[in-house]
PDB file of C-alpha atoms in Angstrom:
ATOM      1  CA  ALA A  13       0.124   0.044   0.173  1.00 70.00           C
ATOM      2  CA  ALA A  14       1.155   3.566  -0.624  1.00 82.00           C
ATOM      3  CA  GLY A  15       2.532   5.447   2.229  1.00 93.00           C
ATOM      4  CA  VAL A  16       3.418   9.073   3.051  1.00 96.00           C
ATOM      5  CA  ILE A  17       6.399  10.066   1.159  1.00 97.00           C
ATOM      6  CA  GLN A  18       8.866  12.744   2.388  1.00 98.00           C
ATOM      7  CA  SER A  19      11.755  14.368   0.715  1.00 97.00           C
ATOM      8  CA  PRO A  20      14.618  14.585   1.320  1.00 98.00           C
ATOM      9  CA  ARG A  21      15.321  12.142   3.873  1.00 97.00           C
ATOM     10  CA  HIS A  22      18.342  14.023   5.172  1.00 97.00           C
ATOM     11  CA  LEU A  23      19.399  17.578   4.808  1.00 97.00           C
ATOM     12  CA  ILE A  24      22.248  19.363   6.185  1.00 98.00           C
ATOM     13  CA  LYS A  25      22.180  23.276   6.146  1.00 98.00           C
ATOM     14  CA  GLU A  26      24.269  26.026   7.682  1.00 98.00           C
ATOM     15  CA  LYS A  27      22.855  28.781   9.982  1.00 97.00           C
ATOM     16  CA  ARG A  28      20.994  31.288   8.410  1.00 97.00           C
ATOM     17  CA  GLU A  29      20.251  29.115   5.401  1.00 98.00           C
ATOM     18  CA  THR A  30      16.772  28.014   3.965  1.00 98.00           C
ATOM     19  CA  ALA A  31      15.269  24.565   3.707  1.00 98.00           C
ATOM     20  CA  THR A  32      12.388  23.333   1.988  1.00 98.00           C
ATOM     21  CA  LEU A  33      10.740  19.961   3.041  1.00 98.00           C
ATOM     22  CA  LYS A  34       8.247  18.193   0.998  1.00 98.00           C
ATOM     23  CA  CYS A  35       5.385  15.730   1.726  1.00 98.00           C
ATOM     24  CA  TYR A  36       3.222  13.674  -0.385  1.00 97.00           C
ATOM     25  CA  PRO A  37       0.324  12.008   1.432  1.00 95.00           C
ATOM     26  CA  ILE A  38      -1.255   9.040   0.973  1.00 93.00           C
ATOM     27  CA  PRO A  39      -3.507   9.018  -2.210  1.00 92.00           C
ATOM     28  CA  ARG A  40      -7.155  10.437  -1.343  1.00 88.00           C
ATOM     29  CA  HIS A  41      -6.033  11.501   1.945  1.00 90.00           C
ATOM     30  CA  ASP A  42      -7.331  15.175   2.409  1.00 88.00           C
ATOM     31  CA  THR A  43      -5.424  16.312   5.567  1.00 91.00           C
ATOM     32  CA  VAL A  44      -1.616  16.892   6.095  1.00 94.00           C
ATOM     33  CA  TYR A  45      -0.077  17.580   9.280  1.00 95.00           C
ATOM     34  CA  TRP A  46       3.587  18.562  10.147  1.00 97.00           C
ATOM     35  CA  TYR A  47       5.366  17.593  13.183  1.00 97.00           C
ATOM     36  CA  GLN A  48       8.949  18.392  14.756  1.00 98.00           C
ATOM     37  CA  GLN A  49      10.573  15.821  16.901  1.00 97.00           C
ATOM     38  CA  GLY A  50      13.799  17.190  18.733  1.00 96.00           C
ATOM     39  CA  PRO A  51      16.464  14.894  19.807  1.00 93.00           C
ATOM     40  CA  GLY A  52      15.103  12.638  22.883  1.00 92.00           C
ATOM     41  CA  GLN A  53      11.893  14.319  22.682  1.00 95.00           C
ATOM     42  CA  ASP A  54       8.311  13.605  21.537  1.00 96.00           C
ATOM     43  CA  PRO A  55       6.867  14.862  18.368  1.00 96.00           C
ATOM     44  CA  GLN A  56       5.381  18.447  18.582  1.00 96.00           C
ATOM     45  CA  PHE A  57       2.716  19.706  16.287  1.00 95.00           C
ATOM     46  CA  LEU A  58       3.370  22.479  13.795  1.00 97.00           C
ATOM     47  CA  ILE A  59       0.758  23.023  11.325  1.00 96.00           C
ATOM     48  CA  SER A  60      -2.093  21.202   9.434  1.00 94.00           C
ATOM     49  CA  PHE A  61      -3.907  21.545   6.170  1.00 94.00           C
ATOM     50  CA  TYR A  62      -7.403  20.481   5.161  1.00 91.00           C
ATOM     51  CA  GLU A  63      -8.325  20.488   1.445  1.00 89.00           C
ATOM     52  CA  LYS A  64      -5.528  22.788   0.942  1.00 90.00           C
ATOM     53  CA  MET A  65      -6.465  25.596   3.635  1.00 93.00           C
ATOM     54  CA  GLN A  66      -4.733  25.814   6.785  1.00 93.00           C
ATOM     55  CA  SER A  67      -6.680  24.050   9.560  1.00 91.00           C
ATOM     56  CA  ASP A  68      -4.614  24.357  12.717  1.00 90.00           C
ATOM     57  CA  LYS A  69      -1.343  25.891  13.903  1.00 92.00           C
ATOM     58  CA  GLY A  70       0.876  24.976  16.723  1.00 92.00           C
ATOM     59  CA  SER A  71       4.145  26.403  18.007  1.00 88.00           C
ATOM     60  CA  ILE A  72       5.596  26.974  14.440  1.00 93.00           C
ATOM     61  CA  PRO A  73       8.135  29.719  14.499  1.00 94.00           C
ATOM     62  CA  ASP A  74       7.441  32.730  12.396  1.00 95.00           C
ATOM     63  CA  ARG A  75      10.653  31.834  10.334  1.00 97.00           C
ATOM     64  CA  PHE A  76       8.709  28.788   9.095  1.00 97.00           C
ATOM     65  CA  SER A  77       5.811  28.532   6.770  1.00 96.00           C
ATOM     66  CA  ALA A  78       3.969  25.976   4.799  1.00 97.00           C
ATOM     67  CA  GLN A  79       1.251  25.420   2.326  1.00 96.00           C
ATOM     68  CA  GLN A  80      -0.627  22.591   0.647  1.00 95.00           C
ATOM     69  CA  PHE A  81      -0.821  22.569  -3.173  1.00 95.00           C
ATOM     70  CA  SER A  82      -3.566  21.560  -5.777  1.00 93.00           C
ATOM     71  CA  ASP A  83      -2.258  17.871  -5.879  1.00 92.00           C
ATOM     72  CA  TYR A  84      -2.548  17.720  -2.057  1.00 93.00           C
ATOM     73  CA  HIS A  85       1.365  17.561  -1.480  1.00 95.00           C
ATOM     74  CA  SER A  86       2.723  19.949   1.225  1.00 97.00           C
ATOM     75  CA  GLU A  87       5.842  22.105   1.714  1.00 98.00           C
ATOM     76  CA  LEU A  88       7.280  23.263   4.940  1.00 98.00           C
ATOM     77  CA  ASN A  89       9.791  26.281   4.208  1.00 98.00           C
ATOM     78  CA  MET A  90      12.259  27.167   6.965  1.00 98.00           C
ATOM     79  CA  SER A  91      14.284  30.156   6.681  1.00 97.00           C
ATOM     80  CA  SER A  92      17.093  31.670   8.757  1.00 97.00           C
ATOM     81  CA  LEU A  93      17.806  28.157  10.192  1.00 98.00           C
ATOM     82  CA  GLU A  94      19.179  28.085  13.625  1.00 97.00           C
ATOM     83  CA  LEU A  95      20.918  25.202  15.416  1.00 97.00           C
ATOM     84  CA  GLY A  96      17.838  24.421  17.378  1.00 96.00           C
ATOM     85  CA  ASP A  97      16.060  23.680  14.186  1.00 97.00           C
ATOM     86  CA  SER A  98      17.915  20.445  13.924  1.00 98.00           C
ATOM     87  CA  ALA A  99      15.184  17.681  14.402  1.00 97.00           C
ATOM     88  CA  LEU A 100      13.327  15.057  12.779  1.00 97.00           C
ATOM     89  CA  TYR A 101      10.445  16.501  10.580  1.00 98.00           C
ATOM     90  CA  PHE A 102       7.193  14.514  10.199  1.00 97.00           C
ATOM     91  CA  CYS A 103       4.619  14.822   7.879  1.00 97.00           C
ATOM     92  CA  ALA A 104       1.372  12.726   8.433  1.00 94.00           C
ATOM     93  CA  SER A 105      -1.755  12.391   6.382  1.00 93.00           C
ATOM     94  CA  SER A 106      -5.359  11.384   7.134  1.00 89.00           C
ATOM     95  CA  TRP A 107      -8.632  10.930   5.387  1.00 85.00           C
ATOM     96  CA  ARG A 108     -11.662  12.305   7.210  1.00 76.00           C
ATOM     97  CA  ASP A 109     -14.106   9.766   5.617  1.00 68.00           C
ATOM     98  CA  PHE A 110     -12.164   6.855   6.551  1.00 62.00           C
ATOM     99  CA  GLY A 111     -10.982   7.355  10.261  1.00 63.00           C
ATOM    100  CA  TYR A 112      -8.814   9.493  12.405  1.00 69.00           C
ATOM    101  CA  GLU A 113      -5.734   7.578  11.870  1.00 81.00           C
ATOM    102  CA  GLN A 114      -2.711   9.851  11.223  1.00 87.00           C
ATOM    103  CA  TYR A 115      -0.155   7.943   8.953  1.00 90.00           C
ATOM    104  CA  PHE A 116       3.404   9.148   9.269  1.00 94.00           C
ATOM    105  CA  GLY A 117       6.096   9.572   6.647  1.00 95.00           C
ATOM    106  CA  PRO A 118       9.605   8.296   7.174  1.00 95.00           C
ATOM    107  CA  GLY A 119      10.700  11.838   8.443  1.00 97.00           C
ATOM    108  CA  THR A 120      13.232  14.340   7.156  1.00 97.00           C
ATOM    109  CA  ARG A 121      16.263  14.529   9.461  1.00 97.00           C
ATOM    110  CA  LEU A 122      17.414  18.291   9.349  1.00 98.00           C
ATOM    111  CA  THR A 123      20.858  18.996  10.868  1.00 98.00           C
ATOM    112  CA  VAL A 124      21.877  22.611  11.041  1.00 98.00           C
ATOM    113  CA  THR A 125      25.648  23.277  11.561  1.00 96.00           C
TER     114      THR A 125
ATOM    115  CA  ALA B  23      -5.816  21.585  27.471  1.00 82.00           C
ATOM    116  CA  GLN B  24      -4.871  17.998  26.437  1.00 91.00           C
ATOM    117  CA  LYS B  25      -2.157  16.221  28.206  1.00 96.00           C
ATOM    118  CA  VAL B  26      -0.574  12.788  27.940  1.00 97.00           C
ATOM    119  CA  THR B  27       1.565  11.511  30.468  1.00 98.00           C
ATOM    120  CA  GLN B  28       3.761   8.537  30.290  1.00 98.00           C
ATOM    121  CA  ALA B  29       5.408   8.154  33.568  1.00 95.00           C
ATOM    122  CA  GLN B  30       7.828   5.382  32.583  1.00 97.00           C
ATOM    123  CA  THR B  31      10.960   6.795  30.798  1.00 96.00           C
ATOM    124  CA  GLY B  32      12.610   3.459  30.055  1.00 97.00           C
ATOM    125  CA  ILE B  33      11.842  -0.036  30.775  1.00 97.00           C
ATOM    126  CA  SER B  34      14.378  -2.996  30.323  1.00 97.00           C
ATOM    127  CA  VAL B  35      12.971  -6.576  30.302  1.00 97.00           C
ATOM    128  CA  VAL B  36      14.612 -10.031  28.953  1.00 97.00           C
ATOM    129  CA  GLU B  37      13.019 -11.740  25.923  1.00 97.00           C
ATOM    130  CA  LYS B  38       9.835 -13.330  26.410  1.00 97.00           C
ATOM    131  CA  GLU B  39       8.817 -11.470  29.578  1.00 97.00           C
ATOM    132  CA  ASP B  40       5.424  -9.570  29.520  1.00 97.00           C
ATOM    133  CA  VAL B  41       5.730  -5.655  29.687  1.00 98.00           C
ATOM    134  CA  THR B  42       3.028  -2.990  30.203  1.00 98.00           C
ATOM    135  CA  LEU B  43       3.532   0.633  29.118  1.00 98.00           C
ATOM    136  CA  ASP B  44       1.300   3.088  30.878  1.00 98.00           C
ATOM    137  CA  CYS B  45      -0.347   6.034  29.508  1.00 98.00           C
ATOM    138  CA  VAL B  46      -2.507   8.610  31.459  1.00 98.00           C
ATOM    139  CA  TYR B  47      -4.354  11.127  29.520  1.00 97.00           C
ATOM    140  CA  GLU B  48      -6.399  14.399  30.434  1.00 96.00           C
ATOM    141  CA  THR B  49      -8.953  16.096  28.252  1.00 94.00           C
ATOM    142  CA  ARG B  50     -12.188  18.183  28.757  1.00 92.00           C
ATOM    143  CA  ASP B  51     -13.454  16.742  25.457  1.00 90.00           C
ATOM    144  CA  THR B  52     -16.186  14.074  25.445  1.00 89.00           C
ATOM    145  CA  THR B  53     -15.073  12.643  22.051  1.00 89.00           C
ATOM    146  CA  TYR B  54     -11.484  11.864  21.567  1.00 91.00           C
ATOM    147  CA  TYR B  55      -9.152   9.283  20.237  1.00 91.00           C
ATOM    148  CA  LEU B  56      -6.464   7.635  21.600  1.00 93.00           C
ATOM    149  CA  PHE B  57      -3.222   6.157  19.874  1.00 93.00           C
ATOM    150  CA  TRP B  58      -0.139   4.257  20.424  1.00 96.00           C
ATOM    151  CA  TYR B  59       2.792   4.527  18.029  1.00 95.00           C
ATOM    152  CA  LYS B  60       6.017   2.638  17.966  1.00 97.00           C
ATOM    153  CA  GLN B  61       9.058   4.585  16.972  1.00 96.00           C
ATOM    154  CA  PRO B  62      12.045   2.039  16.295  1.00 95.00           C
ATOM    155  CA  PRO B  63      15.841   3.019  16.013  1.00 92.00           C
ATOM    156  CA  SER B  64      15.314   3.971  12.439  1.00 91.00           C
ATOM    157  CA  GLY B  65      13.133   6.644  13.588  1.00 92.00           C
ATOM    158  CA  GLU B  66       9.964   6.319  11.602  1.00 92.00           C
ATOM    159  CA  LEU B  67       6.569   6.370  13.688  1.00 94.00           C
ATOM    160  CA  VAL B  68       4.511   3.263  13.324  1.00 92.00           C
ATOM    161  CA  PHE B  69       0.748   3.475  14.059  1.00 90.00           C
ATOM    162  CA  LEU B  70      -0.152   0.609  16.428  1.00 93.00           C
ATOM    163  CA  ILE B  71      -3.786   1.372  17.369  1.00 90.00           C
ATOM    164  CA  ARG B  72      -6.681   3.896  17.589  1.00 88.00           C
ATOM    165  CA  ARG B  73      -9.302   3.946  20.386  1.00 89.00           C
ATOM    166  CA  ASN B  74     -12.352   6.309  20.559  1.00 88.00           C
ATOM    167  CA  SER B  75     -13.729   7.551  23.634  1.00 90.00           C
ATOM    168  CA  PHE B  76     -16.911   5.455  23.446  1.00 88.00           C
ATOM    169  CA  ASP B  77     -15.230   2.129  22.771  1.00 85.00           C
ATOM    170  CA  GLU B  78     -14.090   1.005  25.957  1.00 83.00           C
ATOM    171  CA  GLN B  79     -13.485  -2.718  24.782  1.00 82.00           C
ATOM    172  CA  ASN B  80     -10.011  -4.034  25.289  1.00 84.00           C
ATOM    173  CA  GLU B  81      -8.243  -5.111  22.104  1.00 86.00           C
ATOM    174  CA  ILE B  82      -5.904  -7.737  21.400  1.00 87.00           C
ATOM    175  CA  SER B  83      -3.784  -8.031  18.291  1.00 88.00           C
ATOM    176  CA  GLY B  84      -1.292 -11.056  18.460  1.00 92.00           C
ATOM    177  CA  ARG B  85       1.074 -10.348  21.153  1.00 94.00           C
ATOM    178  CA  TYR B  86      -0.089  -6.814  21.611  1.00 95.00           C
ATOM    179  CA  SER B  87      -3.265  -5.945  23.772  1.00 94.00           C
ATOM    180  CA  TRP B  88      -4.565  -2.647  25.003  1.00 94.00           C
ATOM    181  CA  ASN B  89      -6.553  -1.823  28.293  1.00 95.00           C
ATOM    182  CA  PHE B  90      -8.566   1.270  27.801  1.00 94.00           C
ATOM    183  CA  GLN B  91     -10.285   2.477  31.238  1.00 94.00           C
ATOM    184  CA  LYS B  92     -12.148   5.952  31.114  1.00 93.00           C
ATOM    185  CA  SER B  93     -12.763   5.882  34.795  1.00 93.00           C
ATOM    186  CA  THR B  94      -8.861   6.267  35.232  1.00 95.00           C
ATOM    187  CA  SER B  95      -8.200   7.888  32.204  1.00 96.00           C
ATOM    188  CA  SER B  96      -5.670   5.283  31.276  1.00 96.00           C
ATOM    189  CA  PHE B  97      -4.896   3.642  27.899  1.00 96.00           C
ATOM    190  CA  ASN B  98      -2.303   0.824  28.665  1.00 97.00           C
ATOM    191  CA  PHE B  99      -0.502  -1.234  26.378  1.00 96.00           C
ATOM    192  CA  THR B 100       0.692  -4.683  27.086  1.00 96.00           C
ATOM    193  CA  ILE B 101       3.213  -6.869  25.049  1.00 97.00           C
ATOM    194  CA  THR B 102       3.199 -10.555  25.683  1.00 96.00           C
ATOM    195  CA  ALA B 103       6.064 -12.390  25.360  1.00 97.00           C
ATOM    196  CA  SER B 104       8.362  -9.731  24.352  1.00 97.00           C
ATOM    197  CA  GLN B 105      11.043 -10.070  21.537  1.00 97.00           C
ATOM    198  CA  VAL B 106      14.064  -8.215  20.728  1.00 97.00           C
ATOM    199  CA  VAL B 107      12.374  -6.543  17.680  1.00 96.00           C
ATOM    200  CA  ASP B 108      10.083  -4.850  20.210  1.00 97.00           C
ATOM    201  CA  SER B 109      12.814  -2.676  21.395  1.00 97.00           C
ATOM    202  CA  ALA B 110      11.707   0.904  20.427  1.00 98.00           C
ATOM    203  CA  VAL B 111      10.122   4.112  21.768  1.00 98.00           C
ATOM    204  CA  TYR B 112       6.675   3.940  22.364  1.00 98.00           C
ATOM    205  CA  PHE B 113       4.209   6.887  22.263  1.00 98.00           C
ATOM    206  CA  CYS B 114       0.773   7.433  23.658  1.00 98.00           C
ATOM    207  CA  ALA B 115      -0.985   9.972  21.868  1.00 96.00           C
ATOM    208  CA  LEU B 116      -4.561  12.071  22.186  1.00 95.00           C
ATOM    209  CA  ALA B 117      -6.553  13.855  19.599  1.00 91.00           C
ATOM    210  CA  SER B 118     -10.053  15.468  19.137  1.00 84.00           C
ATOM    211  CA  GLY B 119     -11.286  14.445  15.897  1.00 69.00           C
ATOM    212  CA  PHE B 120      -8.897  15.622  13.237  1.00 70.00           C
ATOM    213  CA  GLN B 121      -6.937  17.908  15.322  1.00 80.00           C
ATOM    214  CA  LYS B 122      -3.273  17.683  16.116  1.00 89.00           C
ATOM    215  CA  LEU B 123      -1.699  14.712  17.979  1.00 93.00           C
ATOM    216  CA  VAL B 124      -0.702  15.390  21.582  1.00 95.00           C
ATOM    217  CA  PHE B 125       2.028  12.956  22.429  1.00 97.00           C
ATOM    218  CA  GLY B 126       3.373  11.772  25.671  1.00 97.00           C
ATOM    219  CA  THR B 127       7.124  11.803  26.182  1.00 97.00           C
ATOM    220  CA  GLY B 128       7.565   8.188  25.096  1.00 97.00           C
ATOM    221  CA  THR B 129       8.784   5.165  27.150  1.00 98.00           C
ATOM    222  CA  ARG B 130      11.972   3.626  25.789  1.00 98.00           C
ATOM    223  CA  LEU B 131      11.563  -0.327  25.723  1.00 98.00           C
ATOM    224  CA  LEU B 132      14.655  -2.419  25.702  1.00 97.00           C
ATOM    225  CA  VAL B 133      14.289  -6.029  25.253  1.00 97.00           C
ATOM    226  CA  SER B 134      17.637  -8.198  25.867  1.00 97.00           C
ATOM    227  CA  PRO B 135      17.928 -11.453  24.407  1.00 96.00           C
TER     228      PRO B 135
END
């Protein structure tokens, strides 16, 4: 079965650089969520989209922005990167007509040096 | 506010032992969903189970079983006859409908041969 696809899987950036993470949800899933997991921590919700509209927002820094496109894929843009942004970034998707399970992608490991 | 507490930060067992991971939650919502996810050393988040607040039936899936008790706001997870491959961090999570997942801090399970 198709799963959530995230790219790239690993990304190394320097401080003050910009990064773009991509997420391709499971086909027919209409909701996308982004989470950030720091080392040794639990995943923290950043932002979500339903049918291409922002549906909820968590503790997402102003330096970060995200959107969901017409083909339902989503991108998380991160600017002026800081060392503390080093984390595992997960995208998850769900389908409102099928249930509430959020299926997670493999994550993008971002390292800021 | 919603909160999930996993008081056990780390558990170490020997293969074939049974182990129970505790999860206590707080919410003011009458309709909510509880989840368990497994995060192996490779880093991905693997969905294990979803339970809604109206369904207190216990569930068994192979060596895994879950005990949901609304009276004590607990959703505990038991692994019977543990195996080395069960070594991972296990997260309990809570959501209301299609809203964000609120995770506990996770329990790191180490199963030794």
